[in-house]
Tab-separated table of C-alpha atoms in Angstrom:
chain	number	residue	atom	x	y	z
A	21	MET	CA	0.000	0.000	0.000
A	22	THR	CA	2.870	2.357	0.853
A	23	ASP	CA	4.440	1.666	-2.558
A	24	ILE	CA	1.207	2.564	-4.359
A	25	VAL	CA	0.930	5.855	-2.464
A	26	GLY	CA	4.544	6.637	-3.365
A	27	TYR	CA	3.948	5.760	-7.016
A	28	VAL	CA	0.905	8.027	-7.213
A	29	PHE	CA	2.606	10.900	-5.386
A	30	TRP	CA	5.717	10.936	-7.564
A	31	MET	CA	3.683	10.500	-10.733
A	32	LEU	CA	1.641	13.579	-9.771
A	33	VAL	CA	4.818	15.521	-9.023
A	34	THR	CA	6.446	14.466	-12.307
A	35	LEU	CA	3.462	15.063	-14.563
A	36	GLY	CA	2.599	18.262	-12.720
A	37	VAL	CA	6.041	19.726	-13.415
A	38	LEU	CA	6.155	18.562	-17.049
A	39	VAL	CA	2.639	19.693	-17.922
A	40	THR	CA	3.047	23.041	-16.180
A	41	PHE	CA	6.244	23.797	-18.115
A	42	HIS	CA	4.720	22.648	-21.399
A	43	GLU	CA	1.550	24.703	-21.067
A	44	PHE	CA	3.451	27.694	-19.704
A	45	GLY	CA	5.461	27.670	-22.938
A	46	HIS	CA	2.249	28.026	-24.958
A	47	PHE	CA	0.886	30.587	-22.483
A	48	TRP	CA	3.978	32.803	-22.344
A	49	VAL	CA	4.457	33.067	-26.110
A	50	ALA	CA	0.712	33.532	-26.692
A	51	ARG	CA	0.684	36.476	-24.301
A	52	ARG	CA	3.769	37.962	-25.987
A	53	CYS	CA	1.968	37.694	-29.327
A	54	GLY	CA	-1.054	39.541	-27.953
A	55	VAL	CA	-3.379	36.540	-27.764
A	56	ARG	CA	-5.948	36.540	-24.980
A	57	VAL	CA	-5.654	33.390	-22.834
A	58	LEU	CA	-8.977	32.318	-21.328
A	59	ARG	CA	-7.824	29.332	-19.269
A	60	PHE	CA	-4.551	27.758	-18.149
A	61	SER	CA	-5.315	24.221	-16.911
A	62	VAL	CA	-3.037	21.593	-15.437
A	63	GLY	CA	-5.028	18.376	-15.802
A	64	PHE	CA	-8.375	17.568	-17.368
A	65	GLY	CA	-11.893	17.124	-16.034
A	66	LYS	CA	-13.471	18.590	-12.930
A	67	PRO	CA	-11.538	21.558	-11.484
A	68	LEU	CA	-10.128	20.916	-8.001
A	69	TRP	CA	-8.839	24.476	-7.685
A	70	ARG	CA	-9.378	27.596	-9.755
A	71	ARG	CA	-8.532	31.276	-9.615
A	72	THR	CA	-8.969	34.156	-12.031
A	73	GLY	CA	-5.908	36.380	-12.341
A	74	ARG	CA	-5.709	40.097	-12.934
A	75	ASP	CA	-5.018	39.344	-16.593
A	76	GLY	CA	-8.450	37.722	-16.902
A	77	THR	CA	-7.019	34.214	-17.314
A	78	GLU	CA	-8.641	31.426	-15.291
A	79	TYR	CA	-5.974	29.225	-13.699
A	80	VAL	CA	-7.167	25.669	-12.987
A	81	VAL	CA	-5.840	22.462	-11.412
A	82	ALA	CA	-8.122	19.649	-12.592
A	83	ALA	CA	-8.810	16.129	-11.335
A	84	LEU	CA	-7.140	14.074	-14.087
A	85	PRO	CA	-3.399	14.941	-14.069
A	86	LEU	CA	-2.522	13.258	-17.374
A	87	GLY	CA	-2.067	16.439	-19.376
A	88	GLY	CA	-3.241	20.016	-19.545
A	89	TYR	CA	-4.206	22.766	-21.945
A	90	VAL	CA	-4.206	26.483	-22.615
A	91	LYS	CA	-7.526	27.766	-23.928
A	92	MET	CA	-7.129	30.870	-26.062
A	93	LEU	CA	-9.628	33.204	-27.653
A	94	ASP	CA	-10.345	31.543	-31.000
A	95	SER	CA	-13.247	31.903	-33.427
A	96	GLY	CA	-13.001	28.176	-34.103
A	97	GLU	CA	-14.121	27.480	-30.531
A	98	GLY	CA	-16.678	30.213	-30.055
A	99	GLU	CA	-17.853	33.592	-31.207
A	100	VAL	CA	-15.264	36.352	-31.013
A	101	PRO	CA	-16.530	39.960	-30.741
A	102	ALA	CA	-15.289	42.248	-33.492
A	103	HIS	CA	-13.433	44.483	-31.040
A	104	ALA	CA	-11.474	41.465	-29.696
A	105	ARG	CA	-10.622	39.949	-33.054
A	106	HIS	CA	-7.019	41.172	-32.803
A	107	GLN	CA	-6.656	39.127	-29.572
A	108	ALA	CA	-7.833	35.838	-31.131
A	109	PHE	CA	-5.364	33.049	-31.829
A	110	ASP	CA	-6.691	32.390	-35.326
A	111	GLY	CA	-6.484	36.106	-36.109
A	112	LYS	CA	-2.713	36.123	-35.733
A	113	PRO	CA	-0.250	35.674	-38.618
A	114	VAL	CA	0.734	32.059	-39.302
A	115	GLY	CA	4.279	32.726	-38.067
A	116	GLN	CA	3.002	33.720	-34.626
A	117	ARG	CA	0.682	30.708	-34.490
A	118	ILE	CA	3.635	28.445	-35.279
A	119	ALA	CA	5.651	30.106	-32.503
A	120	ILE	CA	2.810	29.673	-29.965
A	121	VAL	CA	2.295	25.989	-30.797
A	122	ALA	CA	6.026	25.187	-30.896
A	123	ALA	CA	6.585	26.928	-27.554
A	124	GLY	CA	5.145	23.998	-25.557
A	125	PRO	CA	7.606	21.361	-26.806
A	126	LEU	CA	10.404	23.966	-26.675
A	127	ALA	CA	9.631	24.585	-22.983
A	128	ASN	CA	10.035	20.852	-22.343
A	129	LEU	CA	13.342	20.883	-24.194
A	130	LEU	CA	14.563	23.796	-22.075
A	131	LEU	CA	13.423	21.973	-18.917
A	132	CYS	CA	15.403	18.923	-20.049
A	133	LEU	CA	18.551	21.005	-20.586
A	134	ALA	CA	18.145	22.758	-17.219
A	135	ALA	CA	17.594	19.463	-15.379
A	136	MET	CA	20.574	17.844	-17.135
A	137	TRP	CA	22.767	20.815	-16.222
A	138	LEU	CA	21.703	20.552	-12.588
A	139	VAL	CA	22.337	16.794	-12.592
A	140	PHE	CA	25.919	17.318	-13.774
A	141	VAL	CA	26.541	20.172	-11.310
A	142	ILE	CA	25.252	18.094	-8.365
A	143	GLY	CA	26.880	14.920	-9.642
A	144	ARG	CA	25.087	11.745	-10.700
A	145	PRO	CA	26.256	8.489	-9.052
A	146	ASP	CA	26.702	5.571	-11.446
A	147	PHE	CA	28.794	2.448	-11.949
A	148	LEU	CA	32.023	1.919	-13.862
A	149	PRO	CA	31.458	-0.478	-16.805
A	150	GLU	CA	33.566	-3.305	-15.367
A	151	ILE	CA	32.585	-6.896	-16.050
A	152	GLY	CA	32.175	-9.235	-13.099
A	153	ARG	CA	31.204	-12.340	-15.087
A	154	SER	CA	30.904	-13.155	-18.791
A	155	GLU	CA	28.922	-16.039	-20.282
A	156	GLY	CA	27.014	-16.892	-23.451
A	157	LEU	CA	27.436	-14.506	-26.376
A	158	ALA	CA	29.650	-12.168	-24.365
A	159	ALA	CA	32.105	-14.930	-23.441
A	160	GLU	CA	32.014	-16.253	-26.994
A	161	ALA	CA	33.081	-12.816	-28.217
A	162	GLY	CA	36.037	-12.878	-25.830
A	163	LEU	CA	34.743	-10.604	-23.049
A	164	ALA	CA	35.969	-11.742	-19.642
A	165	ALA	CA	35.670	-10.916	-15.958
A	166	GLY	CA	37.827	-7.922	-15.104
A	167	ASP	CA	37.421	-6.264	-18.517
A	168	ARG	CA	36.533	-2.564	-18.546
A	169	LEU	CA	34.278	-1.424	-21.412
A	170	LEU	CA	35.710	1.628	-23.177
A	171	GLU	CA	33.777	1.918	-26.455
A	172	ILE	CA	30.728	0.285	-28.002
A	173	ARG	CA	30.310	0.722	-31.769
A	174	GLY	CA	32.818	3.554	-31.734
A	175	GLU	CA	31.134	5.541	-28.941
A	176	ALA	CA	32.916	6.021	-25.623
A	177	VAL	CA	31.134	4.667	-22.540
A	178	GLU	CA	31.955	5.831	-19.024
A	179	THR	CA	29.256	4.081	-16.975
A	180	TRP	CA	27.042	1.008	-17.040
A	181	THR	CA	24.071	3.268	-17.831
A	182	GLY	CA	25.734	4.405	-21.045
A	183	ALA	CA	26.926	0.898	-21.836
A	184	GLY	CA	23.444	-0.529	-21.310
A	185	ILE	CA	21.877	2.008	-23.679
A	186	ALA	CA	24.530	1.395	-26.324
A	187	LEU	CA	24.147	-2.389	-26.068
A	188	ALA	CA	20.339	-2.179	-26.191
A	189	THR	CA	20.567	-0.059	-29.348
A	190	ALA	CA	22.999	-2.525	-30.902
A	191	ALA	CA	20.669	-5.400	-29.994
A	192	MET	CA	17.786	-3.671	-31.826
A	193	ASP	CA	19.883	-3.301	-34.969
A	194	ARG	CA	20.873	-6.987	-34.915
A	195	GLU	CA	24.317	-6.152	-36.289
A	196	PRO	CA	27.787	-7.228	-35.108
A	197	ALA	CA	28.902	-4.746	-32.466
A	198	PRO	CA	32.606	-3.950	-32.001
A	199	VAL	CA	33.529	-3.397	-28.348
A	200	ARG	CA	36.830	-1.933	-27.168
A	201	VAL	CA	37.891	-3.077	-23.699
A	202	ARG	CA	40.765	-2.648	-21.304
A	203	ARG	CA	41.927	-5.981	-19.910
A	204	ALA	CA	42.784	-6.598	-16.276
A	205	ASP	CA	46.489	-6.508	-17.206
A	206	GLY	CA	46.126	-3.014	-18.719
A	207	SER	CA	46.201	-4.043	-22.372
A	208	GLU	CA	43.401	-3.097	-24.771
A	209	ALA	CA	41.492	-5.205	-27.286
A	210	VAL	CA	38.665	-4.775	-29.776
A	211	LEU	CA	36.138	-7.622	-29.723
A	212	THR	CA	32.943	-8.160	-31.705
A	213	LEU	CA	29.607	-9.199	-30.210
A	214	PRO	CA	27.798	-11.429	-32.757
A	215	LEU	CA	24.391	-9.803	-32.315
A	216	ASP	CA	23.339	-10.729	-35.856
A	217	ARG	CA	23.002	-14.425	-35.086
A	218	PRO	CA	19.415	-15.638	-35.678
A	219	GLN	CA	19.504	-17.786	-32.536
A	220	ALA	CA	20.491	-14.846	-30.342
A	221	VAL	CA	17.471	-13.889	-28.211
A	222	LEU	CA	18.095	-10.333	-27.033
A	223	ARG	CA	15.523	-8.253	-25.178
A	224	GLU	CA	16.273	-4.542	-25.066
A	225	GLU	CA	15.108	-4.269	-21.456
A	226	ARG	CA	17.331	-7.199	-20.311
A	227	VAL	CA	20.200	-6.948	-22.760
A	228	LEU	CA	22.995	-7.446	-20.193
A	229	GLN	CA	21.482	-10.671	-18.878
A	230	ASP	CA	20.735	-11.991	-22.371
A	231	LEU	CA	24.289	-11.260	-23.517
A	232	GLY	CA	25.646	-13.035	-20.438
A	233	LEU	CA	27.217	-9.952	-18.864
A	234	ARG	CA	27.191	-9.353	-15.133
A	235	PRO	CA	28.522	-6.028	-13.795
A	236	ALA	CA	31.289	-6.349	-11.236
A	237	GLN	CA	29.317	-4.201	-8.783
A	238	TRP	CA	26.317	-6.522	-8.580
A	239	SER	CA	25.962	-8.531	-5.399
A	240	PRO	CA	27.273	-12.127	-5.594
A	241	ASP	CA	24.888	-14.464	-7.389
A	242	THR	CA	25.043	-16.929	-4.487
A	243	LEU	CA	24.203	-14.342	-1.809
A	244	VAL	CA	21.830	-15.719	0.839
A	245	GLY	CA	18.782	-13.545	1.497
A	246	THR	CA	16.434	-15.655	3.630
A	247	VAL	CA	17.265	-18.504	5.998
A	248	LEU	CA	14.777	-21.105	7.278
A	249	GLY	CA	14.633	-24.692	8.517
A	250	ALA	CA	17.799	-26.755	8.164
A	251	ALA	CA	19.928	-23.807	7.068
A	252	ALA	CA	18.886	-21.743	10.083
A	253	ALA	CA	19.610	-24.672	12.412
A	254	ALA	CA	23.085	-25.000	10.887
A	255	GLY	CA	23.875	-21.337	11.534
A	256	LEU	CA	23.600	-19.803	8.050
A	257	GLN	CA	22.785	-16.098	8.078
A	258	PRO	CA	21.362	-13.624	5.574
A	259	GLY	CA	24.316	-11.979	3.843
A	260	ASP	CA	26.407	-15.150	3.673
A	261	VAL	CA	27.782	-15.991	0.226
A	262	VAL	CA	27.782	-19.685	-0.673
A	263	LEU	CA	31.130	-20.654	-2.224
A	264	ALA	CA	30.818	-24.446	-2.392
A	265	VAL	CA	28.375	-27.274	-1.691
A	266	GLY	CA	30.364	-30.272	-0.507
A	267	ASP	CA	33.419	-30.405	-2.740
A	268	ARG	CA	31.639	-28.615	-5.605
A	269	PRO	CA	32.330	-24.871	-6.106
A	270	VAL	CA	29.292	-22.780	-7.079
A	271	GLU	CA	29.121	-19.404	-8.831
A	272	ARG	CA	25.419	-19.219	-9.726
A	273	TRP	CA	22.363	-19.690	-7.567
A	274	GLU	CA	20.909	-22.529	-9.636
A	275	GLN	CA	24.146	-24.484	-9.136
A	276	ILE	CA	23.412	-24.657	-5.406
A	277	GLY	CA	20.116	-26.473	-5.987
A	278	THR	CA	21.653	-28.846	-8.524
A	279	ALA	CA	24.532	-29.707	-6.196
A	280	VAL	CA	22.220	-30.292	-3.216
A	281	GLN	CA	19.987	-32.685	-5.174
A	282	GLU	CA	23.006	-34.649	-6.435
A	283	LEU	CA	25.083	-34.751	-3.251
A	284	ALA	CA	22.539	-35.003	-0.445
A	285	ARG	CA	22.132	-38.371	1.302
A	286	PRO	CA	19.678	-39.462	4.012
A	287	GLY	CA	21.123	-38.958	7.471
A	288	GLU	CA	24.276	-37.239	6.191
A	289	ALA	CA	25.167	-33.615	6.692
A	290	LEU	CA	26.120	-31.545	3.694
A	291	VAL	CA	28.992	-29.129	4.208
A	292	LEU	CA	28.522	-25.629	2.813
A	293	ARG	CA	31.506	-23.323	2.522
A	294	VAL	CA	30.371	-19.725	2.891
A	295	ARG	CA	31.988	-16.316	3.002
A	296	ARG	CA	30.889	-14.166	5.918
A	297	GLY	CA	32.412	-10.727	6.077
A	298	ASP	CA	36.134	-11.061	5.368
A	299	GLY	CA	36.385	-14.704	6.408
A	300	GLU	CA	35.261	-18.135	5.260
A	301	LEU	CA	33.718	-20.957	7.266
A	302	ASP	CA	32.242	-24.434	6.796
A	303	LEU	CA	28.719	-25.169	8.013
A	304	ALA	CA	27.182	-28.652	8.195
A	305	VAL	CA	23.567	-28.615	7.011
A	306	ASP	CA	21.121	-31.545	7.213
A	307	PRO	CA	18.988	-31.236	4.060
A	308	ARG	CA	15.344	-32.034	4.687
A	309	PRO	CA	13.119	-33.973	2.301
A	310	ALA	CA	10.216	-32.033	0.772
A	311	GLU	CA	7.499	-32.742	-1.752
A	312	ARG	CA	6.456	-30.752	-4.811
A	313	GLU	CA	2.856	-30.301	-5.941
A	314	ASP	CA	3.253	-33.066	-8.513
A	315	GLY	CA	4.263	-35.517	-5.787
A	316	SER	CA	7.981	-35.651	-6.634
A	317	ARG	CA	10.402	-35.362	-3.745
A	318	TYR	CA	13.531	-33.230	-3.393
A	319	TRP	CA	16.069	-32.056	-0.797
A	320	GLN	CA	15.539	-28.654	0.763
A	321	LEU	CA	18.106	-26.448	2.539
A	322	GLY	CA	15.811	-23.580	3.489
A	323	ILE	CA	17.653	-20.645	1.889
A	324	GLY	CA	16.475	-17.958	-0.527
A	325	GLN	CA	18.538	-15.821	-2.865
A	326	GLY	CA	19.442	-12.342	-1.683
A	327	TRP	CA	20.260	-9.029	-3.296
A	328	GLN	CA	22.231	-6.067	-2.009
A	329	GLU	CA	22.048	-2.638	-3.596
A	330	PRO	CA	25.566	-1.981	-4.909
A	331	ALA	CA	27.371	1.196	-3.927
A	332	PRO	CA	28.060	3.510	-6.903
A	333	ASP	CA	31.739	3.792	-7.794
A	334	ALA	CA	31.505	6.514	-10.456
A	335	LEU	CA	30.332	10.119	-10.233
A	336	LEU	CA	29.637	12.283	-13.273
A	337	ARG	CA	30.172	15.813	-11.978
A	338	TYR	CA	31.211	19.061	-13.682
A	339	GLY	CA	31.653	22.677	-12.716
A	340	PRO	CA	28.783	25.074	-13.550
A	341	LEU	CA	30.388	26.169	-16.847
A	342	ALA	CA	31.601	22.729	-17.938
A	343	ALA	CA	28.155	21.323	-17.139
A	344	VAL	CA	26.589	23.419	-19.941
A	345	PRO	CA	28.161	21.565	-22.899
A	346	ALA	CA	27.779	18.285	-20.976
A	347	ALA	CA	24.037	18.945	-20.632
A	348	PHE	CA	23.730	19.724	-24.351
A	349	ALA	CA	25.733	16.622	-25.277
A	350	GLU	CA	23.647	14.353	-23.038
A	351	THR	CA	20.391	15.870	-24.324
A	352	TRP	CA	21.510	15.313	-27.910
A	353	SER	CA	22.533	11.733	-27.110
A	354	VAL	CA	19.151	10.949	-25.503
A	355	THR	CA	17.334	12.660	-28.402
A	356	ARG	CA	19.227	10.585	-30.941
A	357	ASN	CA	18.529	7.367	-29.026
A	358	THR	CA	14.837	8.195	-28.607
A	359	LEU	CA	14.382	8.998	-32.294
A	360	GLY	CA	16.315	5.832	-33.108
A	361	VAL	CA	13.993	3.712	-30.976
A	362	LEU	CA	10.913	5.320	-32.584
A	363	ARG	CA	12.322	4.633	-36.045
A	364	ARG	CA	13.138	1.050	-35.137
A	365	MET	CA	9.653	0.496	-33.675
A	366	LEU	CA	8.091	1.758	-36.912
A	367	THR	CA	10.294	-0.558	-38.989
A	368	GLY	CA	9.805	-3.527	-36.670
A	369	HIS	CA	13.426	-3.660	-35.478
A	370	ALA	CA	12.513	-2.673	-31.906
A	371	SER	CA	9.835	-4.084	-29.659
A	372	LEU	CA	6.671	-2.070	-29.024
A	373	ARG	CA	7.270	-2.886	-25.354
A	374	ASN	CA	9.490	0.213	-25.337
A	375	LEU	CA	6.309	2.307	-25.225
A	376	SER	CA	5.340	3.033	-21.611
A	377	GLY	CA	2.318	4.571	-19.940
A	378	PRO	CA	1.452	6.221	-16.621
A	379	VAL	CA	1.885	3.058	-14.531
A	380	THR	CA	5.519	2.643	-15.591
A	381	ILE	CA	6.081	6.392	-15.263
A	382	ALA	CA	4.751	6.240	-11.696
A	383	LYS	CA	7.020	3.308	-10.768
A	384	VAL	CA	10.160	4.756	-12.321
A	385	ALA	CA	9.458	8.206	-10.859
A	386	SER	CA	9.135	6.710	-7.371
A	387	HIS	CA	12.238	4.514	-7.672
A	388	SER	CA	14.357	7.347	-9.076
A	389	ALA	CA	13.215	9.652	-6.272
A	390	GLU	CA	14.264	6.999	-3.739
A	391	ARG	CA	17.761	6.918	-5.254
A	392	GLY	CA	18.207	10.654	-4.757
A	393	VAL	CA	17.807	14.075	-6.342
A	394	PRO	CA	20.228	13.541	-9.276
A	395	ASP	CA	18.469	10.342	-10.403
A	396	PHE	CA	15.030	11.953	-10.170
A	397	LEU	CA	16.193	15.032	-12.079
A	398	TYR	CA	17.720	12.815	-14.773
A	399	PHE	CA	14.453	10.889	-15.086
A	400	LEU	CA	12.530	14.168	-15.226
A	401	ALA	CA	14.865	15.425	-17.976
A	402	ILE	CA	14.433	12.290	-20.098
A	403	LEU	CA	10.644	12.322	-19.670
A	404	SER	CA	10.478	16.027	-20.519
A	405	LEU	CA	12.499	15.405	-23.672
A	406	SER	CA	10.240	12.461	-24.562
A	407	LEU	CA	7.193	14.708	-24.129
A	408	CYS	CA	8.820	17.271	-26.426
A	409	ILE	CA	9.540	14.676	-29.121
A	410	MET	CA	6.141	12.969	-28.883
A	411	ASN	CA	4.325	16.291	-29.123
A	412	LEU	CA	6.237	17.189	-32.274
A	413	LEU	CA	5.121	14.049	-34.113
A	414	PRO	CA	2.958	15.067	-37.101
A	415	ILE	CA	-0.209	13.581	-35.613
A	416	PRO	CA	-3.337	15.770	-35.690
A	417	VAL	CA	-4.496	16.833	-32.171
A	418	LEU	CA	-0.833	16.953	-31.076
A	419	ASP	CA	1.302	20.085	-31.403
A	420	GLY	CA	3.149	18.483	-34.311
A	421	GLY	CA	-0.102	18.009	-36.215
A	422	HIS	CA	-1.023	21.678	-35.783
A	423	LEU	CA	2.458	22.713	-36.877
A	424	LEU	CA	2.064	20.569	-39.990
A	425	TYR	CA	-1.175	22.379	-40.869
A	426	TYR	CA	0.436	25.787	-40.325
A	427	LEU	CA	3.468	24.876	-42.425
A	428	ILE	CA	1.123	23.829	-45.240
A	429	GLU	CA	-0.686	27.156	-44.835
A	430	LEU	CA	2.628	28.967	-44.959
A	431	VAL	CA	3.482	27.259	-48.262
A	432	LYS	CA	0.094	27.463	-50.017
A	433	GLY	CA	-0.875	30.868	-48.645
A	434	SER	CA	-4.252	29.818	-47.205
A	435	PRO	CA	-5.428	27.711	-44.237
A	436	VAL	CA	-6.038	23.987	-44.554
A	437	GLY	CA	-9.692	23.270	-45.379
A	438	GLU	CA	-12.166	22.543	-42.591
A	439	SER	CA	-12.975	19.067	-43.934
A	440	VAL	CA	-9.279	18.156	-43.946
A	441	ARG	CA	-8.846	19.381	-40.375
A	442	VAL	CA	-11.907	17.453	-39.151
A	443	ALA	CA	-10.754	14.264	-40.890
A	444	GLY	CA	-7.282	14.791	-39.458
A	445	GLN	CA	-8.695	15.103	-35.959
A	446	PHE	CA	-10.499	11.769	-36.280
A	447	VAL	CA	-7.332	10.086	-37.547
A	448	GLY	CA	-5.252	11.762	-34.838
A	449	LEU	CA	-7.627	10.717	-32.069
A	450	ALA	CA	-7.626	7.142	-33.366
A	451	LEU	CA	-3.817	7.042	-33.465
A	452	LEU	CA	-3.567	8.621	-30.031
A	453	ALA	CA	-6.110	6.182	-28.581
A	454	GLY	CA	-4.128	3.308	-30.067
A	455	LEU	CA	-0.855	4.573	-28.588
A	456	ILE	CA	-2.439	5.100	-25.176
A	457	GLY	CA	-4.025	1.643	-25.281
A	458	LEU	CA	-0.702	0.034	-26.218
A	459	ALA	CA	1.067	1.957	-23.454
A	460	PHE	CA	-1.467	0.763	-20.869
A	461	TYR	CA	-1.166	-2.806	-22.164
A	462	ASN	CA	2.612	-2.662	-21.813
A	463	ASP	CA	2.239	-1.233	-18.305
A	464	LEU	CA	-0.048	-4.045	-17.211
A	465	PHE	CA	1.814	-6.963	-18.808
A	466	ARG	CA	5.437	-5.799	-18.613
A	467	PRO	CA	7.403	-7.802	-16.001
A	468	SER	CA	7.668	-5.903	-12.724
A	469	PHE	CA	11.038	-4.644	-11.482
């Protein structure tokens, strides 16, 4: 219940900030162009709070916080008195209308840049791209434990966040990906990940696991989280790391179960070597017989896998001046990746699971806020940039659709016909409804994290 409250709270904070900036962009430029603004609303539906300012604009906070709008004087939405015609949106030159509509996405872009700058000034904790274990495709390519990733497809990577994005992009393209690494002995090598193999199953959201890469900072795979029954009686504790079962070393959690089933004997203790703190010790455990639902029997130790949040070992921090180009570079990098994902989704090279809705936004907003101010600001920046890009798509009812109409008007010298605009609205609403439905579907059926 506490998690749900946190999700809702941080979603409201996130969307409230993004929508307010977006609509303020429209509002500010409209006022500078002499357009009369009737209402500035954050959210849709029933007003929860409203106030009329000295400028005559009604400011509203509405019940459904999934968007907002700025209502301007416009003859297309109601009768405009002759004396107020010069204050109507549709009475302004097409250049000013383009500026007013483009101001919303531009405000989100500026918010992204400001948030990125602040992230780099404060410093964003992250993890050095050092490999702790390499299996599967990664091991086949020659990547090994102790390697430090330096470049992926010619682009430098400084953290696991950057490496993960680069690898996910490479996985979408299904092309061989050259990777430059620094070995544990200090030498460098260029290896190639065979991502073009038909049998390679690579999910963008779990690309490290599917490649067989495990960051060095992750907690040991055989870390004990819960202790019950025989294990508790033998003295095992949460936080112990299982190193061997009997005379069989183990590196992965599933190896523990396999070893127990093969080595356990009735009435005989099974020795587990574990690491506790800086030392190692042997504990004798008496496995207990248990029965599965299908009636088959197996040996049970009474331990569950654990996980410890790793401590960041990298910090991206710049001075106030140096943070400016860093913010622009990061914004451009995220923009390029976002547009790349959209292009790949349209061509079928990327999964439609990349599209997320309010449920995922709420979860990620809450988790990023828990990790600290820099992480939340970075998430806010990426979401603000995504809102900017999505709004500029040439879909009627979105800002990009209106801009398309105005650009056509600018070229042909007259407004787009009413029938075309009405038909466009129906198409735009259908596309938008489809995108929203797909986003909700992904939210509901995407594996939790």
